[in-house]
Short mmCIF file of C-alpha atoms in Angstrom, two decimals:
data_model
loop_
_atom_site.label_atom_id
_atom_site.label_comp_id
_atom_site.label_asym_id
_atom_site.label_seq_id
_atom_site.Cartn_x
_atom_site.Cartn_y
_atom_site.Cartn_z
CA UNK A 13 32.65 -8.45 29.87
CA UNK A 14 33.70 -11.42 27.72
CA UNK A 15 30.25 -11.59 26.12
CA UNK A 16 30.37 -7.86 25.45
CA UNK A 17 33.81 -8.16 23.83
CA UNK A 18 32.60 -11.06 21.69
CA UNK A 19 29.59 -9.00 20.59
CA UNK A 20 31.80 -6.05 19.64
CA UNK A 21 34.17 -8.35 17.70
CA UNK A 22 31.26 -9.99 15.88
CA UNK A 23 29.89 -6.57 14.94
CA UNK A 24 33.34 -5.53 13.71
CA UNK A 25 33.68 -8.70 11.62
CA UNK A 26 30.22 -8.10 10.17
CA UNK A 27 31.14 -4.56 9.17
CA UNK A 28 34.30 -5.83 7.47
CA UNK A 29 32.11 -8.09 5.35
CA UNK A 30 30.01 -5.12 4.20
CA UNK A 31 30.81 -2.36 1.73
CA UNK A 32 31.53 0.71 3.83
CA UNK A 33 28.45 2.84 4.50
CA UNK A 34 25.97 0.31 3.06
CA UNK A 35 24.15 -2.87 4.02
CA UNK A 36 25.58 -4.58 0.93
CA UNK A 37 27.92 -7.55 1.47
CA UNK A 38 31.36 -7.50 -0.06
CA UNK A 39 32.05 -9.99 -2.83
CA UNK A 40 32.64 -13.40 -1.30
CA UNK A 41 34.59 -16.35 -2.72
CA UNK A 42 33.34 -19.93 -2.66
CA UNK A 43 35.50 -22.96 -3.36
CA UNK A 44 32.88 -25.61 -2.58
CA UNK A 45 30.94 -27.23 -5.40
CA UNK A 46 27.78 -25.38 -6.42
CA UNK A 47 24.79 -27.59 -5.73
CA UNK A 48 22.58 -25.88 -8.29
CA UNK A 49 24.82 -24.61 -11.05
CA UNK A 50 23.00 -21.79 -12.88
CA UNK A 51 21.71 -23.06 -16.21
CA UNK A 52 21.14 -19.63 -17.73
CA UNK A 53 24.56 -18.21 -16.88
CA UNK A 54 26.20 -16.19 -19.64
CA UNK A 55 29.25 -18.17 -20.80
CA UNK A 56 32.38 -16.17 -21.54
CA UNK A 57 34.38 -18.40 -23.89
CA UNK A 58 38.06 -17.43 -23.84
CA UNK A 59 38.96 -20.10 -26.40
CA UNK A 60 36.58 -18.79 -29.09
CA UNK A 61 36.92 -15.06 -28.53
CA UNK A 62 33.54 -14.56 -30.19
CA UNK A 63 32.18 -11.04 -30.08
CA UNK A 64 28.59 -12.02 -29.32
CA UNK A 65 25.97 -10.77 -26.87
CA UNK A 66 27.95 -7.61 -26.29
CA UNK A 67 31.16 -9.45 -25.37
CA UNK A 68 34.34 -7.45 -26.02
CA UNK A 69 37.26 -9.43 -27.44
CA UNK A 70 40.31 -9.19 -29.69
CA UNK A 71 40.02 -12.78 -30.91
CA UNK A 72 40.86 -16.31 -29.86
CA UNK A 73 42.75 -16.58 -26.56
CA UNK A 74 43.44 -12.85 -26.21
CA UNK A 75 40.82 -11.49 -23.82
CA UNK A 76 37.08 -11.51 -23.38
CA UNK A 77 34.98 -9.08 -21.33
CA UNK A 78 31.32 -9.79 -20.70
CA UNK A 79 28.53 -7.25 -20.99
CA UNK A 80 27.11 -5.91 -17.73
CA UNK A 81 24.12 -7.99 -16.75
CA UNK A 82 21.86 -9.16 -13.92
CA UNK A 83 22.50 -12.75 -15.03
CA UNK A 84 25.00 -15.14 -13.50
CA UNK A 85 28.28 -15.38 -15.42
CA UNK A 86 30.65 -18.24 -16.20
CA UNK A 87 34.12 -18.59 -17.71
CA UNK A 88 36.26 -21.71 -17.68
CA UNK A 89 39.86 -22.82 -18.06
CA UNK A 90 41.69 -20.03 -16.22
CA UNK A 91 45.25 -21.36 -16.22
CA UNK A 92 47.80 -18.57 -16.62
CA UNK A 93 45.08 -16.02 -17.33
CA UNK A 94 43.83 -13.49 -14.83
CA UNK A 95 40.21 -12.53 -14.31
CA UNK A 96 38.28 -9.54 -13.06
CA UNK A 97 34.77 -9.32 -11.63
CA UNK A 98 32.86 -6.12 -10.94
CA UNK A 99 29.49 -6.01 -9.17
CA UNK A 100 27.22 -3.06 -8.35
CA UNK A 101 23.55 -2.38 -7.63
CA UNK A 102 21.56 -1.09 -10.57
CA UNK A 103 20.02 2.38 -10.07
CA UNK A 104 16.86 1.45 -11.98
CA UNK A 105 16.08 -2.17 -11.07
CA UNK A 106 17.65 -2.27 -7.62
CA UNK A 107 19.20 -5.61 -8.57
CA UNK A 108 22.88 -6.54 -8.66
CA UNK A 109 24.63 -6.19 -12.01
CA UNK A 110 28.04 -7.60 -12.90
CA UNK A 111 30.71 -8.30 -15.49
CA UNK A 112 33.54 -10.80 -15.70
CA UNK A 113 36.75 -10.74 -17.76
CA UNK A 114 39.23 -13.42 -18.83
CA UNK A 115 42.57 -12.19 -20.19
CA UNK A 116 45.98 -13.54 -21.14
CA UNK A 117 48.79 -11.34 -19.81
CA UNK A 118 50.96 -12.37 -22.76
CA UNK A 119 48.55 -10.46 -25.02
CA UNK A 120 48.16 -7.20 -23.14
CA UNK A 121 51.72 -7.05 -21.76
CA UNK A 122 53.86 -8.21 -24.68
CA UNK A 123 51.88 -8.27 -27.95
CA UNK A 124 52.34 -4.59 -28.72
CA UNK A 125 51.22 -1.08 -27.80
CA UNK A 126 48.09 -1.20 -29.99
CA UNK A 127 46.97 -4.44 -28.35
CA UNK A 128 47.64 -3.06 -24.88
CA UNK A 129 45.64 0.08 -25.68
CA UNK A 130 42.71 -1.88 -27.14
CA UNK A 131 42.46 -4.10 -24.08
CA UNK A 132 42.81 -1.15 -21.70
CA UNK A 133 40.16 0.82 -23.57
CA UNK A 134 37.64 -2.04 -23.59
CA UNK A 135 38.15 -2.74 -19.89
CA UNK A 136 37.84 0.97 -18.99
CA UNK A 137 34.57 1.25 -20.93
CA UNK A 138 33.11 -1.71 -19.06
CA UNK A 139 34.21 -0.59 -15.59
CA UNK A 140 33.02 2.97 -16.21
CA UNK A 141 29.66 1.73 -17.46
CA UNK A 142 29.24 -0.37 -14.31
CA UNK A 143 30.04 2.65 -12.16
CA UNK A 144 27.62 4.89 -14.08
CA UNK A 145 24.74 2.41 -13.91
CA UNK A 146 25.20 1.52 -10.23
CA UNK A 147 24.03 3.18 -7.03
CA UNK A 148 26.88 5.23 -5.58
CA UNK A 149 29.02 3.27 -3.16
CA UNK A 150 27.80 -0.19 -4.24
CA UNK A 151 30.48 -1.07 -6.82
CA UNK A 152 33.26 -3.50 -5.96
CA UNK A 153 35.93 -4.87 -8.30
CA UNK A 154 38.02 -7.95 -7.56
CA UNK A 155 40.89 -9.79 -9.28
CA UNK A 156 41.75 -13.47 -9.34
CA UNK A 157 43.73 -16.10 -11.21
CA UNK A 158 47.07 -15.87 -12.94
CA UNK A 159 50.14 -17.94 -12.30
CA UNK A 160 53.63 -17.40 -10.93
CA UNK A 161 56.58 -19.39 -9.59
CA UNK A 162 56.81 -18.99 -5.79
CA UNK A 163 60.35 -20.40 -5.73
CA UNK A 164 61.57 -17.95 -8.37
CA UNK A 165 60.08 -14.47 -8.13
CA UNK A 166 62.48 -13.25 -10.83
CA UNK A 167 61.20 -15.67 -13.48
CA UNK A 168 59.25 -14.33 -16.48
CA UNK A 169 56.06 -15.98 -15.23
CA UNK A 170 56.35 -14.36 -11.80
CA UNK A 171 57.20 -10.95 -13.22
CA UNK A 172 54.34 -11.13 -15.71
CA UNK A 173 51.91 -12.03 -12.93
CA UNK A 174 52.96 -9.00 -10.87
CA UNK A 175 52.84 -6.69 -13.89
CA UNK A 176 49.41 -7.93 -14.92
CA UNK A 177 47.90 -7.34 -11.46
CA UNK A 178 49.52 -3.90 -11.32
CA UNK A 179 48.23 -2.98 -14.78
CA UNK A 180 44.68 -4.19 -14.11
CA UNK A 181 44.64 -2.26 -10.84
CA UNK A 182 45.91 0.88 -12.54
CA UNK A 183 43.30 0.69 -15.32
CA UNK A 184 40.47 0.54 -12.79
CA UNK A 185 41.90 3.17 -10.44
CA UNK A 186 42.64 5.71 -13.17
CA UNK A 187 39.23 5.37 -14.80
CA UNK A 188 37.01 5.13 -11.71
CA UNK A 189 39.01 5.88 -8.57
CA UNK A 190 38.19 2.40 -7.26
CA UNK A 191 40.96 0.08 -6.07
CA UNK A 192 40.40 -3.58 -6.92
CA UNK A 193 41.22 -6.22 -4.33
CA UNK A 194 42.82 -9.58 -5.05
CA UNK A 195 40.09 -12.08 -4.19
CA UNK A 196 42.21 -15.13 -5.03
CA UNK A 197 45.99 -15.28 -5.25
CA UNK A 198 47.97 -16.82 -8.11
CA UNK A 199 47.25 -20.45 -8.92
CA UNK A 200 50.19 -22.42 -7.48
CA UNK A 201 48.61 -25.86 -7.60
CA UNK A 202 48.50 -26.23 -11.36
CA UNK A 203 45.50 -27.09 -13.45
CA UNK A 204 42.86 -24.74 -14.81
CA UNK A 205 39.97 -23.37 -12.75
CA UNK A 206 36.40 -22.54 -13.71
CA UNK A 207 34.72 -19.44 -12.33
CA UNK A 208 31.03 -18.71 -11.83
CA UNK A 209 29.72 -15.32 -10.73
CA UNK A 210 26.51 -15.64 -8.71
CA UNK A 211 25.52 -12.08 -9.41
CA UNK A 212 22.52 -11.58 -7.14
CA UNK A 213 24.39 -13.20 -4.22
CA UNK A 214 27.57 -11.18 -4.90
CA UNK A 215 29.60 -14.37 -4.82
CA UNK A 216 32.38 -15.79 -6.98
CA UNK A 217 32.63 -19.58 -7.10
CA UNK A 218 36.01 -21.07 -8.10
CA UNK A 219 36.13 -24.73 -9.09
CA UNK A 220 39.18 -26.84 -9.97
#
């Protein structure tokens, strides 16, 4: 009986690690060092804000959203910024495709209504494109990063973190019906983190 219960629990755990109704694993997070860091990863440079290779941006240190690609993705120096990763399985190639974003909540929450709308529009376009190009039921969107003050949930930093997660979730839900999950909570330890998306493995590697 114990062996049978263990088998059932293992099967249940395995199902929880899969996207419902598919054999596709959910996006996993890795915090260990990557032995073979991908050399051809597309670098999303938040500091430059360059609109190159299909990257959407409003300029230096505002936001950057990568194009959807089969390549691995990389963005560094997430400090107070939040990030979003979406991964699906391409209808044509059968391979995984993904995007990553890197955004400063100060820009899309407080800069002004035009800035908020521009960011929202660019993010919607990317998420909708991923959904359109992907096999039904294979798309997953996750959030990570940001910063708050655990000892003071009424501080501006804490309130901005909550608002940013709520706004990002709302943008995705309203445009696609998908509900993003928080893959990694706010950064309480200080110091920036670097993020690599291992697209074909459906993994997100976070390095301090």
